[in-house]
Short mmCIF file of C-alpha atoms in Angstrom, two decimals:
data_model
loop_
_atom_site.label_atom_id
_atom_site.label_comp_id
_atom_site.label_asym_id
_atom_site.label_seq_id
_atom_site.Cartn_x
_atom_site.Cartn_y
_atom_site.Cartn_z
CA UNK A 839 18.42 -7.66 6.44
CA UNK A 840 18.38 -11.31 4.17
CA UNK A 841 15.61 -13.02 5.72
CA UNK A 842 16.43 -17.25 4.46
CA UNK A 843 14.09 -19.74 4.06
CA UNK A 844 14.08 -22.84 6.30
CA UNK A 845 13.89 -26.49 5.87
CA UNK A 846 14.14 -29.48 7.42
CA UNK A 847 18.10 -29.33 8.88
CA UNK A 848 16.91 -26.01 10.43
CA UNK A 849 14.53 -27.89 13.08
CA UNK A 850 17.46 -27.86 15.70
CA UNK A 851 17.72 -24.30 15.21
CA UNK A 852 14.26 -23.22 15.49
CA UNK A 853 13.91 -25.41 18.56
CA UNK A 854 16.98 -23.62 20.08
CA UNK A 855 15.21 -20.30 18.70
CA UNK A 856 11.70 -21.06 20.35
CA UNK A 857 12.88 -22.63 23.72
CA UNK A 858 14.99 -19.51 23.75
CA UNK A 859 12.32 -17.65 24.24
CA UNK A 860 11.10 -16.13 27.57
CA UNK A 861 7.82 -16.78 29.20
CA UNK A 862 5.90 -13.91 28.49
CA UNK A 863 7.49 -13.95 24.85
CA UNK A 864 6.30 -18.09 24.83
CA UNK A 865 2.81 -16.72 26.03
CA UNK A 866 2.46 -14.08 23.09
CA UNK A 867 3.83 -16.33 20.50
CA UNK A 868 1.56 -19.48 20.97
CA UNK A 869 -1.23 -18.17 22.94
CA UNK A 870 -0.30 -20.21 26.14
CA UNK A 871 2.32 -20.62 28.62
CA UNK A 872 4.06 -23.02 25.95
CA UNK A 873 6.35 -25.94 27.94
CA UNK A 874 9.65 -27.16 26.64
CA UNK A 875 7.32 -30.12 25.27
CA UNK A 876 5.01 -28.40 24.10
CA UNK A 877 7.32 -26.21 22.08
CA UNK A 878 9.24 -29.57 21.16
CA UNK A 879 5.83 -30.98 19.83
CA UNK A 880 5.09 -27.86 17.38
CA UNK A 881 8.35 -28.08 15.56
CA UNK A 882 8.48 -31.95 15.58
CA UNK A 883 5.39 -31.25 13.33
CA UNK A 884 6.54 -28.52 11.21
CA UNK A 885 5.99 -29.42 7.49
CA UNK A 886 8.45 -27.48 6.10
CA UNK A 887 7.39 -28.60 2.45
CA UNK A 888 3.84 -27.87 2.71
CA UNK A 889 4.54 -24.83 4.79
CA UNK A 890 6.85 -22.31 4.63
CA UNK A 891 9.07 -20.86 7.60
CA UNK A 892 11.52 -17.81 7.56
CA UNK A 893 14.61 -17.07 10.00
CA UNK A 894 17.02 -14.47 10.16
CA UNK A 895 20.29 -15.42 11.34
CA UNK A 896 23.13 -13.20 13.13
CA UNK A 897 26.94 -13.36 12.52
CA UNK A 898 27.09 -16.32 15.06
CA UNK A 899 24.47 -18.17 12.74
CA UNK A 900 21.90 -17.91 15.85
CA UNK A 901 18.83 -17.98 14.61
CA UNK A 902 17.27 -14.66 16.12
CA UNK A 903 14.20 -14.14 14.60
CA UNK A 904 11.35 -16.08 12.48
CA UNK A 905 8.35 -16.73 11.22
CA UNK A 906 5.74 -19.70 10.21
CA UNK A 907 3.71 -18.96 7.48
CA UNK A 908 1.04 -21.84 7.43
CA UNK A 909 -0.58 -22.66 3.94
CA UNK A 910 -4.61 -24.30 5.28
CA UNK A 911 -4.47 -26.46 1.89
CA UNK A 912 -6.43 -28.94 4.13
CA UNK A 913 -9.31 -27.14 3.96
CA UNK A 914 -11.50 -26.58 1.44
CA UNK A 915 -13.29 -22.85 2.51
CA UNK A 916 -9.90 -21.77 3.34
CA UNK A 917 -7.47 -23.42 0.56
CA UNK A 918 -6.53 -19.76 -0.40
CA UNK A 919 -5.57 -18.54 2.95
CA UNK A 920 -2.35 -18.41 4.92
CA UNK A 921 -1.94 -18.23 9.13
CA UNK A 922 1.21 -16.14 10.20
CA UNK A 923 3.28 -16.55 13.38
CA UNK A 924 6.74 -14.80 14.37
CA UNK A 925 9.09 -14.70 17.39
CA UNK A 926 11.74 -12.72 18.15
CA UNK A 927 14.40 -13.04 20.49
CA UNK A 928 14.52 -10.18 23.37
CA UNK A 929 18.05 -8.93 22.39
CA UNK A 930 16.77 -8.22 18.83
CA UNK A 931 14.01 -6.36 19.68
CA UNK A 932 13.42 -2.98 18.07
CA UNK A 933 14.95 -3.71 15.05
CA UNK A 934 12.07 -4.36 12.79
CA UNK A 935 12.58 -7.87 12.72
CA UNK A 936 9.04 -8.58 12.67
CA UNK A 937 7.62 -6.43 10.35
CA UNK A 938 10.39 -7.59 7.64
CA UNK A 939 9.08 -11.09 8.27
CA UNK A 940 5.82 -10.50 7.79
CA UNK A 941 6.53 -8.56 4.38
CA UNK A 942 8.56 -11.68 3.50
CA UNK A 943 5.88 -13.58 3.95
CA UNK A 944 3.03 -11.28 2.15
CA UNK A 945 5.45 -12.07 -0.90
CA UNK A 946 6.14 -15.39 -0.60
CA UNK A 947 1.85 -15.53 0.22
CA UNK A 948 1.10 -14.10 -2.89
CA UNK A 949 3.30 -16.07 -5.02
CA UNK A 950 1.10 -19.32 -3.74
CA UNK A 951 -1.73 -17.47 -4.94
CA UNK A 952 -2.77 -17.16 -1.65
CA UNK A 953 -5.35 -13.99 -1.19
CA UNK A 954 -5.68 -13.27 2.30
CA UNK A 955 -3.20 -13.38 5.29
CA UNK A 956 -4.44 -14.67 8.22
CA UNK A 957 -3.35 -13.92 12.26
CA UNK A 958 -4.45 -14.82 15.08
CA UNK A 959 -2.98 -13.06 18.78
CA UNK A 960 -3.85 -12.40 22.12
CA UNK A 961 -5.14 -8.80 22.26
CA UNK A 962 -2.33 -7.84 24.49
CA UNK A 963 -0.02 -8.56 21.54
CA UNK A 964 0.26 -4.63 20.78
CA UNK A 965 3.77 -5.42 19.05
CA UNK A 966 1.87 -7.95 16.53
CA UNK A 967 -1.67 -6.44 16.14
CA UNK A 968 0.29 -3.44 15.15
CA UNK A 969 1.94 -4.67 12.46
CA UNK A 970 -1.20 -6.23 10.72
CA UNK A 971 -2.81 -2.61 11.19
CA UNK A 972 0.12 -0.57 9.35
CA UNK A 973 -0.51 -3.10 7.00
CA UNK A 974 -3.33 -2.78 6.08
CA UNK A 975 -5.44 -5.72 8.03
CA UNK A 976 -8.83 -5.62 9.48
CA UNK A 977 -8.80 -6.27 12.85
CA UNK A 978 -11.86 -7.78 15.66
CA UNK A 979 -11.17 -8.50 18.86
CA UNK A 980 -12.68 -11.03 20.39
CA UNK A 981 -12.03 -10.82 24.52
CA UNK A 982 -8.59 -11.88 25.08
CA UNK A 983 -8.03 -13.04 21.54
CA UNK A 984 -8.00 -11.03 18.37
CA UNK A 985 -7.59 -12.44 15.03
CA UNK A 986 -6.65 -9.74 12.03
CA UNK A 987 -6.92 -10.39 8.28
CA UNK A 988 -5.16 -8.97 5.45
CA UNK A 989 -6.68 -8.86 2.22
CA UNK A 990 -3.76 -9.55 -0.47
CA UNK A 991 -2.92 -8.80 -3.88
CA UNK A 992 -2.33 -11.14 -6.91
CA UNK A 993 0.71 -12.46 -7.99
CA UNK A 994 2.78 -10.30 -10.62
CA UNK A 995 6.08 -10.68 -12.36
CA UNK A 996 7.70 -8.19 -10.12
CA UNK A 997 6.67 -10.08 -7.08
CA UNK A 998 8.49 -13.49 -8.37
CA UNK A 999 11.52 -11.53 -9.43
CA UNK A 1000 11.49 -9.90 -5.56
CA UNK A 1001 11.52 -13.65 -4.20
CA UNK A 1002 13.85 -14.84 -6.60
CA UNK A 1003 16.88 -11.83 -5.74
CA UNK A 1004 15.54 -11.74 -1.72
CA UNK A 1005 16.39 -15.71 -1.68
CA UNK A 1006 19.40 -14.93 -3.31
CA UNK A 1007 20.67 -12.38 -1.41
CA UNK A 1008 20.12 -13.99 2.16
CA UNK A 1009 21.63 -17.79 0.73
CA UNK A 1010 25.10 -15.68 -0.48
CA UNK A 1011 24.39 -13.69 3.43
CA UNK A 1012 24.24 -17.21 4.97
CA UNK A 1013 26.95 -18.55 3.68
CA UNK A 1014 29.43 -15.48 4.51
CA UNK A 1015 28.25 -15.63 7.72
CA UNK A 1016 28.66 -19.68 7.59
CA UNK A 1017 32.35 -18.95 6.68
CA UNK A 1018 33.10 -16.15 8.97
CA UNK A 1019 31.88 -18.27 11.70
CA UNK A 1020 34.42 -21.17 10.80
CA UNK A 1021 37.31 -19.52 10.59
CA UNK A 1022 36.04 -17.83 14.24
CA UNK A 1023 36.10 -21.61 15.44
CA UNK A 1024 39.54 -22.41 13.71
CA UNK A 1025 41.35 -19.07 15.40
CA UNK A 1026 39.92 -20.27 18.97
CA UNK A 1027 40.58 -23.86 18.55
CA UNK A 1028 44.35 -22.50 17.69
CA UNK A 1029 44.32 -20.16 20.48
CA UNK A 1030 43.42 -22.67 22.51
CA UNK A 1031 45.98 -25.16 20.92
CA UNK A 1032 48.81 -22.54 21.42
CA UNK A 1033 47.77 -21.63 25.31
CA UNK A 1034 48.10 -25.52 26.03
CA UNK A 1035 51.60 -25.32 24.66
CA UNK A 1036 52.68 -22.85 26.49
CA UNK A 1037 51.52 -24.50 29.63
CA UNK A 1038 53.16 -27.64 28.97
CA UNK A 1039 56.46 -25.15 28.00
CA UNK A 1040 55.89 -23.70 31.27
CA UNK A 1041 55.43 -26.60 33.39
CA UNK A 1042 58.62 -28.46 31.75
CA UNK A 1043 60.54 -25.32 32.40
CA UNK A 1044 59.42 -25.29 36.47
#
């Protein structure tokens, strides 16, 4: 499952992704009953160089899962610390989606020299909290909210080259799927071509 990274000509896609999203899955995902605007506002601020954010894409090139990992450079008691957030579309579900992300983005974590992995969810958020757990995190639940933490390793070699071949691997992924979906466009557009000759055939005939 190529999991690519995202930059700044993906915003229209992870808008699509997140307004995709139903309302319970909105509610999970930001912690609120997210509106359209609201959701516009968060990626209209997405710093995609400072930050990074992961997608993975089906044959269509619909983007049908991802994930924000947020890097709190800004401040100072936390400069080594990363936030991570991921939503998944309902027809993917079950698939693992998630917990692939938020490997991905324990690796790509680490290889900012970033030591602990930060998330914060409601405490109804089973699907999430669970994922932190198998991996590892300490959870504390606070009320409603929980927020789990994940204690990571240092960078290695191995780690880089795992980035390096994983980016690899979902760019050549992308772009098969980038050309697959053309030539799906250029066979309709000629069906379609071909189904308005033969109507005009038809009609001259009549």
């Amino acid at each position: 499952m190529p999991i690519r990274s995202l930059s700044e000509r993906h915003r229209p896609r992870v808008l699509a992704h997140l307004l995709s999203l139903e309302p319970h899955d909105r509610y999970l995902r930001f912690g609120y009953a997210a509106s359209d605007t609201q959701i516009g506002r968060y990626v209209d601020l997405l710093d995609f160089h400072r930050d990074e954010v992961f997608g993975v894409f089906n044959r269509r090139l619909e983007l049908i899962a991802m994930a924000h990992l947020a890097y709190m450079t800004d401040i100072p008691a936390e400069r080594n610390m990363a936030e991570f957030g991921v939503s998944v579309i309902t027809k993917a579900r079950g698939r693992g989606y998630g917990a692939r992300l938020f490997d991905h983005a324990v690796l790509h974590a680490r290889n900012r020299h970033v030591d602990t992995m930060i998330i914060h969810a409601l405490s109804e958020n089973s699907a999430m909290l669970r994922i932190a757990r198998n991996a590892g995190a300490t959870v504390v639940r606070e009320g409603g909210d929980s927020e789990a933490r994940l204690k990571l390793p240092p960078e290695t070699l191995v780690s880089h080259i795992e980035a390096l071949v994983e980016g690899q691997a979902a760019e050549l992924d992308y772009q098969l799927k980038s050309g697959a979906h053309h030539v799906d466009t250029l066979l309709s557009m000629i069906a379609e071509i071909r189904d308005g000759v033969a109507k005009v055939r038809k009609s001259t005939i009549e």
